[in-house]
mmCIF file of N, CA and C in Angstrom:
data_model
loop_
_atom_site.group_PDB
_atom_site.id
_atom_site.type_symbol
_atom_site.label_atom_id
_atom_site.label_comp_id
_atom_site.label_asym_id
_atom_site.label_seq_id
_atom_site.Cartn_x
_atom_site.Cartn_y
_atom_site.Cartn_z
ATOM 1 N N MET A 1 164.618 177.142 85.971
ATOM 2 C CA MET A 1 164.361 175.949 86.742
ATOM 3 C C MET A 1 165.442 174.914 86.438
ATOM 4 N N GLU A 2 165.991 174.324 87.476
ATOM 5 C CA GLU A 2 167.001 173.273 87.335
ATOM 6 C C GLU A 2 166.322 171.963 86.971
ATOM 7 N N LEU A 3 166.738 171.358 85.871
ATOM 8 C CA LEU A 3 166.214 170.060 85.455
ATOM 9 C C LEU A 3 167.366 169.119 85.161
ATOM 10 N N THR A 4 167.187 167.873 85.532
ATOM 11 C CA THR A 4 168.114 166.827 85.129
ATOM 12 C C THR A 4 167.517 166.175 83.895
ATOM 13 N N THR A 5 168.180 166.320 82.764
ATOM 14 C CA THR A 5 167.638 165.836 81.498
ATOM 15 C C THR A 5 167.633 164.317 81.457
ATOM 16 N N ILE A 6 166.477 163.758 81.094
ATOM 17 C CA ILE A 6 166.365 162.316 80.872
ATOM 18 C C ILE A 6 166.567 162.036 79.393
ATOM 19 N N THR A 7 165.818 162.749 78.559
ATOM 20 C CA THR A 7 165.924 162.598 77.107
ATOM 21 C C THR A 7 165.706 163.954 76.458
ATOM 22 N N GLN A 8 166.519 164.261 75.462
ATOM 23 C CA GLN A 8 166.381 165.499 74.704
ATOM 24 C C GLN A 8 166.368 165.140 73.229
ATOM 25 N N ILE A 9 165.388 165.704 72.501
ATOM 26 C CA ILE A 9 165.259 165.377 71.083
ATOM 27 C C ILE A 9 165.749 166.512 70.195
ATOM 28 N N ALA A 10 165.679 167.726 70.682
ATOM 29 C CA ALA A 10 166.165 168.900 69.959
ATOM 30 C C ALA A 10 166.429 169.985 71.001
ATOM 31 N N HIS A 11 167.047 171.069 70.550
ATOM 32 C CA HIS A 11 167.314 172.173 71.474
ATOM 33 C C HIS A 11 165.981 172.739 71.974
ATOM 34 N N GLY A 12 165.805 172.783 73.290
ATOM 35 C CA GLY A 12 164.580 173.319 73.869
ATOM 36 C C GLY A 12 163.427 172.337 73.901
ATOM 37 N N ARG A 13 163.666 171.073 73.576
ATOM 38 C CA ARG A 13 162.614 170.048 73.611
ATOM 39 C C ARG A 13 163.163 168.825 74.338
ATOM 40 N N LEU A 14 162.734 168.687 75.582
ATOM 41 C CA LEU A 14 163.268 167.619 76.420
ATOM 42 C C LEU A 14 162.278 167.255 77.510
ATOM 43 N N ILE A 15 162.551 166.130 78.149
ATOM 44 C CA ILE A 15 161.850 165.744 79.372
ATOM 45 C C ILE A 15 162.923 165.551 80.426
ATOM 46 N N GLY A 16 162.706 166.189 81.582
ATOM 47 C CA GLY A 16 163.680 166.115 82.659
ATOM 48 C C GLY A 16 163.013 165.952 84.007
ATOM 49 N N VAL A 17 163.829 165.716 85.003
ATOM 50 C CA VAL A 17 163.356 165.570 86.376
ATOM 51 C C VAL A 17 163.661 166.861 87.120
ATOM 52 N N ALA A 18 162.645 167.414 87.767
ATOM 53 C CA ALA A 18 162.800 168.631 88.560
ATOM 54 C C ALA A 18 163.334 168.262 89.947
ATOM 55 N N PRO A 19 163.837 169.235 90.708
ATOM 56 C CA PRO A 19 164.343 168.946 92.058
ATOM 57 C C PRO A 19 163.294 168.337 92.988
ATOM 58 N N ASP A 20 162.011 168.601 92.733
ATOM 59 C CA ASP A 20 160.960 168.024 93.579
ATOM 60 C C ASP A 20 160.613 166.590 93.191
ATOM 61 N N GLY A 21 161.266 166.037 92.149
ATOM 62 C CA GLY A 21 161.051 164.653 91.749
ATOM 63 C C GLY A 21 160.038 164.458 90.645
ATOM 64 N N ASP A 22 159.337 165.516 90.253
ATOM 65 C CA ASP A 22 158.357 165.416 89.171
ATOM 66 C C ASP A 22 159.035 165.556 87.818
ATOM 67 N N LEU A 23 158.385 165.019 86.791
ATOM 68 C CA LEU A 23 158.882 165.174 85.423
ATOM 69 C C LEU A 23 158.372 166.472 84.838
ATOM 70 N N ARG A 24 159.158 167.066 83.970
ATOM 71 C CA ARG A 24 158.753 168.280 83.259
ATOM 72 C C ARG A 24 159.004 168.078 81.777
ATOM 73 N N LEU A 25 158.018 168.418 80.970
ATOM 74 C CA LEU A 25 158.162 168.460 79.523
ATOM 75 C C LEU A 25 158.500 169.894 79.158
ATOM 76 N N VAL A 26 159.648 170.091 78.543
ATOM 77 C CA VAL A 26 160.046 171.411 78.057
ATOM 78 C C VAL A 26 159.885 171.372 76.550
ATOM 79 N N TRP A 27 158.993 172.240 76.039
ATOM 80 C CA TRP A 27 158.728 172.302 74.607
ATOM 81 C C TRP A 27 158.839 173.759 74.198
ATOM 82 N N ASP A 28 159.948 174.119 73.615
ATOM 83 C CA ASP A 28 160.280 175.502 73.284
ATOM 84 C C ASP A 28 160.241 176.347 74.556
ATOM 85 N N HIS A 29 159.242 177.214 74.722
ATOM 86 C CA HIS A 29 159.192 178.080 75.906
ATOM 87 C C HIS A 29 158.180 177.611 76.936
ATOM 88 N N ALA A 30 157.515 176.494 76.685
ATOM 89 C CA ALA A 30 156.521 175.963 77.625
ATOM 90 C C ALA A 30 157.146 174.872 78.489
ATOM 91 N N ILE A 31 156.791 174.884 79.761
ATOM 92 C CA ILE A 31 157.216 173.840 80.695
ATOM 93 C C ILE A 31 155.954 173.280 81.336
ATOM 94 N N ILE A 32 155.734 171.973 81.156
ATOM 95 C CA ILE A 32 154.518 171.330 81.648
ATOM 96 C C ILE A 32 154.907 170.171 82.557
ATOM 97 N N ARG A 33 154.256 170.101 83.712
ATOM 98 C CA ARG A 33 154.484 168.995 84.650
ATOM 99 C C ARG A 33 153.795 167.742 84.114
ATOM 100 N N LEU A 34 154.521 166.623 84.098
ATOM 101 C CA LEU A 34 153.972 165.341 83.655
ATOM 102 C C LEU A 34 153.982 164.365 84.828
ATOM 103 N N PRO A 35 152.832 163.777 85.145
ATOM 104 C CA PRO A 35 152.840 162.757 86.200
ATOM 105 C C PRO A 35 153.511 161.481 85.701
ATOM 106 N N ILE A 36 154.523 161.014 86.408
ATOM 107 C CA ILE A 36 155.297 159.859 85.948
ATOM 108 C C ILE A 36 154.452 158.595 85.895
ATOM 109 N N PHE A 37 153.511 158.443 86.837
ATOM 110 C CA PHE A 37 152.709 157.228 86.867
ATOM 111 C C PHE A 37 151.751 157.145 85.686
ATOM 112 N N ASP A 38 151.493 158.259 85.025
ATOM 113 C CA ASP A 38 150.551 158.288 83.909
ATOM 114 C C ASP A 38 151.265 158.435 82.566
ATOM 115 N N LEU A 39 152.579 158.377 82.562
ATOM 116 C CA LEU A 39 153.350 158.561 81.333
ATOM 117 C C LEU A 39 153.048 157.511 80.261
ATOM 118 N N PRO A 40 152.843 156.234 80.601
ATOM 119 C CA PRO A 40 152.472 155.269 79.559
ATOM 120 C C PRO A 40 151.162 155.608 78.856
ATOM 121 N N HIS A 41 150.236 156.293 79.556
ATOM 122 C CA HIS A 41 148.998 156.728 78.900
ATOM 123 C C HIS A 41 149.289 157.751 77.808
ATOM 124 N N LEU A 42 150.219 158.659 78.070
ATOM 125 C CA LEU A 42 150.587 159.647 77.053
ATOM 126 C C LEU A 42 151.226 158.960 75.856
ATOM 127 N N ALA A 43 152.076 157.969 76.099
ATOM 128 C CA ALA A 43 152.713 157.234 74.998
ATOM 129 C C ALA A 43 151.670 156.523 74.144
ATOM 130 N N SER A 44 150.701 155.867 74.775
ATOM 131 C CA SER A 44 149.675 155.160 73.996
ATOM 132 C C SER A 44 148.756 156.133 73.276
ATOM 133 N N LEU A 45 148.489 157.289 73.872
ATOM 134 C CA LEU A 45 147.656 158.300 73.222
ATOM 135 C C LEU A 45 148.323 158.827 71.956
ATOM 136 N N LEU A 46 149.605 159.119 72.022
ATOM 137 C CA LEU A 46 150.325 159.617 70.848
ATOM 138 C C LEU A 46 150.428 158.542 69.765
ATOM 139 N N ASP A 47 150.654 157.291 70.167
ATOM 140 C CA ASP A 47 150.683 156.188 69.196
ATOM 141 C C ASP A 47 149.347 156.067 68.478
ATOM 142 N N LEU A 48 148.269 156.120 69.244
ATOM 143 C CA LEU A 48 146.927 155.980 68.668
ATOM 144 C C LEU A 48 146.591 157.145 67.749
ATOM 145 N N TRP A 49 147.020 158.357 68.113
ATOM 146 C CA TRP A 49 146.747 159.541 67.292
ATOM 147 C C TRP A 49 147.387 159.400 65.911
ATOM 148 N N LEU A 50 148.597 158.887 65.872
ATOM 149 C CA LEU A 50 149.293 158.736 64.596
ATOM 150 C C LEU A 50 148.757 157.559 63.781
ATOM 151 N N LEU A 51 148.157 156.562 64.439
ATOM 152 C CA LEU A 51 147.581 155.428 63.714
ATOM 153 C C LEU A 51 146.238 155.775 63.080
ATOM 154 N N GLU A 52 145.438 156.557 63.779
ATOM 155 C CA GLU A 52 144.114 156.940 63.281
ATOM 156 C C GLU A 52 144.266 157.933 62.136
ATOM 157 N N GLU A 53 143.297 157.909 61.224
ATOM 158 C CA GLU A 53 143.330 158.859 60.104
ATOM 159 C C GLU A 53 143.012 160.278 60.581
ATOM 160 N N GLU A 54 141.821 160.489 61.072
ATOM 161 C CA GLU A 54 141.411 161.818 61.539
ATOM 162 C C GLU A 54 140.566 161.682 62.807
ATOM 163 N N PRO A 55 141.140 161.311 63.930
ATOM 164 C CA PRO A 55 140.321 161.207 65.146
ATOM 165 C C PRO A 55 139.892 162.594 65.609
ATOM 166 N N ALA A 56 138.661 162.703 66.040
ATOM 167 C CA ALA A 56 138.163 164.002 66.504
ATOM 168 C C ALA A 56 138.741 164.356 67.874
ATOM 169 N N LEU A 57 138.763 163.379 68.757
ATOM 170 C CA LEU A 57 139.243 163.617 70.118
ATOM 171 C C LEU A 57 139.728 162.292 70.689
ATOM 172 N N LEU A 58 140.859 162.320 71.326
ATOM 173 C CA LEU A 58 141.363 161.151 72.049
ATOM 174 C C LEU A 58 141.700 161.575 73.465
ATOM 175 N N ARG A 59 141.382 160.690 74.414
ATOM 176 C CA ARG A 59 141.644 161.001 75.816
ATOM 177 C C ARG A 59 142.174 159.753 76.519
ATOM 178 N N ARG A 60 143.237 159.920 77.300
ATOM 179 C CA ARG A 60 143.805 158.856 78.127
ATOM 180 C C ARG A 60 144.308 159.493 79.418
ATOM 181 N N GLY A 61 143.757 159.113 80.534
ATOM 182 C CA GLY A 61 144.218 159.636 81.813
ATOM 183 C C GLY A 61 144.128 161.153 81.868
ATOM 184 N N TYR A 62 145.243 161.801 82.144
ATOM 185 C CA TYR A 62 145.287 163.259 82.247
ATOM 186 C C TYR A 62 145.391 163.950 80.893
ATOM 187 N N TYR A 63 145.520 163.200 79.817
ATOM 188 C CA TYR A 63 145.887 163.759 78.518
ATOM 189 C C TYR A 63 144.711 163.756 77.551
ATOM 190 N N ARG A 64 144.666 164.793 76.710
ATOM 191 C CA ARG A 64 143.616 164.929 75.697
ATOM 192 C C ARG A 64 144.239 165.505 74.435
ATOM 193 N N LEU A 65 143.942 164.907 73.288
ATOM 194 C CA LEU A 65 144.394 165.414 71.991
ATOM 195 C C LEU A 65 143.180 165.775 71.159
ATOM 196 N N THR A 66 143.171 166.989 70.627
ATOM 197 C CA THR A 66 142.072 167.446 69.776
ATOM 198 C C THR A 66 142.651 168.125 68.545
ATOM 199 N N HIS A 67 141.817 168.228 67.506
ATOM 200 C CA HIS A 67 142.240 168.953 66.310
ATOM 201 C C HIS A 67 142.247 170.447 66.586
ATOM 202 N N SER A 68 143.159 171.122 65.931
ATOM 203 C CA SER A 68 143.279 172.565 66.068
ATOM 204 C C SER A 68 142.672 173.233 64.842
ATOM 205 N N PRO A 69 141.995 174.366 64.996
ATOM 206 C CA PRO A 69 141.464 175.084 63.831
ATOM 207 C C PRO A 69 142.566 175.559 62.882
ATOM 208 N N GLU A 70 143.785 175.751 63.403
ATOM 209 C CA GLU A 70 144.907 176.209 62.577
ATOM 210 C C GLU A 70 145.606 175.055 61.870
ATOM 211 N N GLY A 71 145.095 173.850 62.016
ATOM 212 C CA GLY A 71 145.790 172.665 61.513
ATOM 213 C C GLY A 71 146.624 172.088 62.637
ATOM 214 N N GLY A 72 147.037 170.869 62.526
ATOM 215 C CA GLY A 72 147.772 170.233 63.610
ATOM 216 C C GLY A 72 146.821 169.793 64.705
ATOM 217 N N CYS A 73 147.302 169.776 65.929
ATOM 218 C CA CYS A 73 146.461 169.344 67.046
ATOM 219 C C CYS A 73 146.892 170.054 68.323
ATOM 220 N N HIS A 74 146.022 169.970 69.312
ATOM 221 C CA HIS A 74 146.313 170.488 70.647
ATOM 222 C C HIS A 74 146.471 169.314 71.598
ATOM 223 N N LEU A 75 147.546 169.306 72.352
ATOM 224 C CA LEU A 75 147.735 168.351 73.438
ATOM 225 C C LEU A 75 147.417 169.091 74.727
ATOM 226 N N TRP A 76 146.473 168.551 75.489
ATOM 227 C CA TRP A 76 146.098 169.146 76.765
ATOM 228 C C TRP A 76 146.537 168.229 77.893
ATOM 229 N N VAL A 77 147.253 168.779 78.850
ATOM 230 C CA VAL A 77 147.622 168.090 80.083
ATOM 231 C C VAL A 77 146.970 168.900 81.193
ATOM 232 N N HIS A 78 145.887 168.381 81.749
ATOM 233 C CA HIS A 78 145.030 169.146 82.658
ATOM 234 C C HIS A 78 144.581 170.401 81.916
ATOM 235 N N THR A 79 145.014 171.581 82.351
ATOM 236 C CA THR A 79 144.603 172.825 81.698
ATOM 237 C C THR A 79 145.705 173.440 80.848
ATOM 238 N N ALA A 80 146.886 172.849 80.850
ATOM 239 C CA ALA A 80 147.991 173.355 80.023
ATOM 240 C C ALA A 80 147.899 172.724 78.641
ATOM 241 N N GLY A 81 148.088 173.544 77.604
ATOM 242 C CA GLY A 81 147.972 173.030 76.246
ATOM 243 C C GLY A 81 149.156 173.396 75.373
ATOM 244 N N LEU A 82 149.424 172.536 74.393
ATOM 245 C CA LEU A 82 150.465 172.772 73.394
ATOM 246 C C LEU A 82 149.863 172.591 72.015
ATOM 247 N N TRP A 83 150.200 173.478 71.095
ATOM 248 C CA TRP A 83 149.836 173.263 69.703
ATOM 249 C C TRP A 83 150.973 172.499 69.046
ATOM 250 N N LEU A 84 150.626 171.403 68.356
ATOM 251 C CA LEU A 84 151.632 170.542 67.743
ATOM 252 C C LEU A 84 151.274 170.258 66.290
ATOM 253 N N SER A 85 152.269 170.324 65.424
ATOM 254 C CA SER A 85 152.073 169.867 64.045
ATOM 255 C C SER A 85 152.203 168.345 64.036
ATOM 256 N N ARG A 86 151.914 167.719 62.898
ATOM 257 C CA ARG A 86 152.041 166.259 62.817
ATOM 258 C C ARG A 86 153.496 165.824 63.067
ATOM 259 N N GLN A 87 154.436 166.598 62.564
ATOM 260 C CA GLN A 87 155.849 166.294 62.796
ATOM 261 C C GLN A 87 156.199 166.450 64.279
ATOM 262 N N ASP A 88 155.625 167.473 64.929
ATOM 263 C CA ASP A 88 155.852 167.663 66.365
ATOM 264 C C ASP A 88 155.302 166.491 67.177
ATOM 265 N N VAL A 89 154.141 165.964 66.761
ATOM 266 C CA VAL A 89 153.555 164.815 67.459
ATOM 267 C C VAL A 89 154.495 163.616 67.360
ATOM 268 N N GLN A 90 155.091 163.415 66.188
ATOM 269 C CA GLN A 90 156.039 162.306 66.024
ATOM 270 C C GLN A 90 157.283 162.509 66.891
ATOM 271 N N MET A 91 157.770 163.748 66.958
ATOM 272 C CA MET A 91 158.931 164.037 67.809
ATOM 273 C C MET A 91 158.596 163.804 69.279
ATOM 274 N N LEU A 92 157.424 164.286 69.693
ATOM 275 C CA LEU A 92 157.004 164.113 71.082
ATOM 276 C C LEU A 92 156.807 162.633 71.404
ATOM 277 N N MET A 93 156.265 161.880 70.441
ATOM 278 C CA MET A 93 156.057 160.451 70.655
ATOM 279 C C MET A 93 157.390 159.736 70.885
ATOM 280 N N SER A 94 158.396 160.038 70.083
ATOM 281 C CA SER A 94 159.695 159.386 70.279
ATOM 282 C C SER A 94 160.337 159.820 71.597
ATOM 283 N N LEU A 95 160.147 161.071 71.985
ATOM 284 C CA LEU A 95 160.669 161.569 73.259
ATOM 285 C C LEU A 95 160.012 160.854 74.438
ATOM 286 N N VAL A 96 158.686 160.760 74.410
ATOM 287 C CA VAL A 96 157.945 160.118 75.503
ATOM 288 C C VAL A 96 158.257 158.625 75.561
ATOM 289 N N ASN A 97 158.318 157.968 74.403
ATOM 290 C CA ASN A 97 158.637 156.536 74.397
ATOM 291 C C ASN A 97 160.028 156.270 74.972
ATOM 292 N N ALA A 98 160.980 157.151 74.691
ATOM 293 C CA ALA A 98 162.327 156.990 75.255
ATOM 294 C C ALA A 98 162.304 157.127 76.777
ATOM 295 N N VAL A 99 161.513 158.070 77.285
ATOM 296 C CA VAL A 99 161.420 158.257 78.736
ATOM 297 C C VAL A 99 160.699 157.075 79.383
ATOM 298 N N VAL A 100 159.651 156.566 78.728
ATOM 299 C CA VAL A 100 158.945 155.392 79.255
ATOM 300 C C VAL A 100 159.899 154.207 79.337
ATOM 301 N N GLU A 101 160.707 154.016 78.298
ATOM 302 C CA GLU A 101 161.701 152.933 78.318
ATOM 303 C C GLU A 101 162.701 153.126 79.452
ATOM 304 N N GLU A 102 163.116 154.355 79.656
ATOM 305 C CA GLU A 102 164.135 154.653 80.667
ATOM 306 C C GLU A 102 163.603 154.505 82.091
ATOM 307 N N LEU A 103 162.368 154.967 82.334
ATOM 308 C CA LEU A 103 161.865 155.027 83.704
ATOM 309 C C LEU A 103 160.871 153.938 84.068
ATOM 310 N N CYS A 104 159.972 153.608 83.175
ATOM 311 C CA CYS A 104 158.862 152.728 83.539
ATOM 312 C C CYS A 104 159.155 151.254 83.320
ATOM 313 N N ARG A 105 159.861 150.904 82.287
ATOM 314 C CA ARG A 105 160.112 149.492 81.990
ATOM 315 C C ARG A 105 160.930 148.791 83.076
ATOM 316 N N PRO A 106 161.981 149.433 83.651
ATOM 317 C CA PRO A 106 162.723 148.726 84.707
ATOM 318 C C PRO A 106 161.846 148.345 85.896
ATOM 319 N N LEU A 107 160.817 149.138 86.191
ATOM 320 C CA LEU A 107 159.927 148.813 87.301
ATOM 321 C C LEU A 107 159.160 147.530 87.027
ATOM 322 N N CYS A 108 158.845 147.269 85.758
ATOM 323 C CA CYS A 108 158.094 146.067 85.402
ATOM 324 C C CYS A 108 158.960 144.818 85.499
ATOM 325 N N ARG A 109 160.274 144.958 85.423
ATOM 326 C CA ARG A 109 161.169 143.803 85.446
ATOM 327 C C ARG A 109 161.612 143.421 86.855
ATOM 328 N N GLN A 110 161.223 144.195 87.857
ATOM 329 C CA GLN A 110 161.660 143.893 89.214
ATOM 330 C C GLN A 110 160.874 142.706 89.771
ATOM 331 N N PRO A 111 161.489 141.917 90.651
ATOM 332 C CA PRO A 111 160.782 140.754 91.204
ATOM 333 C C PRO A 111 159.596 141.190 92.049
ATOM 334 N N LYS A 112 158.564 140.389 92.003
ATOM 335 C CA LYS A 112 157.355 140.723 92.758
ATOM 336 C C LYS A 112 157.482 140.176 94.175
ATOM 337 N N ALA A 113 157.203 141.007 95.137
ATOM 338 C CA ALA A 113 157.187 140.604 96.535
ATOM 339 C C ALA A 113 155.782 140.868 97.066
ATOM 340 N N PRO A 114 155.316 140.109 98.049
ATOM 341 C CA PRO A 114 153.931 140.284 98.494
ATOM 342 C C PRO A 114 153.626 141.669 99.042
ATOM 343 N N PHE A 115 154.606 142.314 99.664
ATOM 344 C CA PHE A 115 154.375 143.641 100.223
ATOM 345 C C PHE A 115 155.165 144.714 99.506
ATOM 346 N N GLY A 116 155.702 144.407 98.362
ATOM 347 C CA GLY A 116 156.484 145.369 97.615
ATOM 348 C C GLY A 116 157.974 145.147 97.808
ATOM 349 N N ILE A 117 158.739 145.912 97.095
ATOM 350 C CA ILE A 117 160.189 145.767 97.124
ATOM 351 C C ILE A 117 160.734 146.314 98.434
ATOM 352 N N GLY A 118 161.706 145.627 99.008
ATOM 353 C CA GLY A 118 162.355 146.123 100.214
ATOM 354 C C GLY A 118 161.853 145.501 101.497
ATOM 355 N N TYR A 119 160.763 144.752 101.452
ATOM 356 C CA TYR A 119 160.249 144.125 102.658
ATOM 357 C C TYR A 119 160.876 142.753 102.846
ATOM 358 N N ARG A 120 161.217 142.427 104.088
ATOM 359 C CA ARG A 120 161.749 141.097 104.379
ATOM 360 C C ARG A 120 160.601 140.102 104.417
ATOM 361 N N LYS A 121 160.897 138.875 104.070
ATOM 362 C CA LYS A 121 159.883 137.830 104.148
ATOM 363 C C LYS A 121 159.624 137.526 105.615
ATOM 364 N N PHE A 122 158.367 137.423 105.953
ATOM 365 C CA PHE A 122 157.972 137.131 107.325
ATOM 366 C C PHE A 122 157.579 135.663 107.391
ATOM 367 N N ILE A 123 158.230 134.940 108.252
ATOM 368 C CA ILE A 123 157.930 133.520 108.402
ATOM 369 C C ILE A 123 157.201 133.341 109.720
ATOM 370 N N ALA A 124 156.012 132.793 109.648
ATOM 371 C CA ALA A 124 155.215 132.572 110.852
ATOM 372 C C ALA A 124 155.708 131.320 111.556
ATOM 373 N N SER A 125 155.829 131.408 112.857
ATOM 374 C CA SER A 125 156.262 130.233 113.618
ATOM 375 C C SER A 125 155.090 129.264 113.758
ATOM 376 N N PRO A 126 155.362 127.977 113.793
ATOM 377 C CA PRO A 126 154.269 127.006 113.925
ATOM 378 C C PRO A 126 153.613 127.130 115.291
ATOM 379 N N ARG A 127 152.347 126.776 115.339
ATOM 380 C CA ARG A 127 151.603 126.858 116.599
ATOM 381 C C ARG A 127 152.096 125.800 117.580
ATOM 382 N N ARG A 128 152.049 126.152 118.804
ATOM 383 C CA ARG A 128 152.417 125.215 119.863
ATOM 384 C C ARG A 128 151.221 124.296 120.145
ATOM 385 N N GLY A 129 151.439 123.277 120.875
ATOM 386 C CA GLY A 129 150.411 122.278 121.152
ATOM 387 C C GLY A 129 149.214 122.790 121.928
ATOM 388 N N HIS A 130 149.344 123.845 122.714
ATOM 389 C CA HIS A 130 148.230 124.296 123.552
ATOM 390 C C HIS A 130 147.206 125.134 122.786
ATOM 391 N N HIS A 131 147.408 125.396 121.503
ATOM 392 C CA HIS A 131 146.441 126.163 120.719
ATOM 393 C C HIS A 131 145.605 125.272 119.804
ATOM 394 N N ARG A 132 145.659 123.979 119.992
ATOM 395 C CA ARG A 132 144.894 123.073 119.135
ATOM 396 C C ARG A 132 143.420 123.116 119.495
ATOM 397 N N ASN A 133 142.596 122.862 118.487
ATOM 398 C CA ASN A 133 141.144 122.787 118.726
ATOM 399 C C ASN A 133 140.757 121.428 119.211
#
């Protein structure tokens, strides 16, 4: 699959943009589709997981983190899952935070327009005298 790399943290561990415009998380041999609009939820979930001592389950949007019987944790994105060690969670957190900075933060800095970006301002003409009450 052709991907345009946004951020890469190690060989075989990156987040990129696919030709269809969706984000893909490549983690060793697994490729998981990530919804871009929900990416800040994944960043906050990973931050919270590392802050908590032993959370049983954390869920944000499409993402779920649970403890694994083998140690470490499982990250679930819909039905796709990854087993991650604590070090892997830290690596993934820095990868996701870098992508959030790259893609999501610029959208927050854009000027607000009533109908969104790209719309011209519509100026209503004043009423003529024959429409008075």
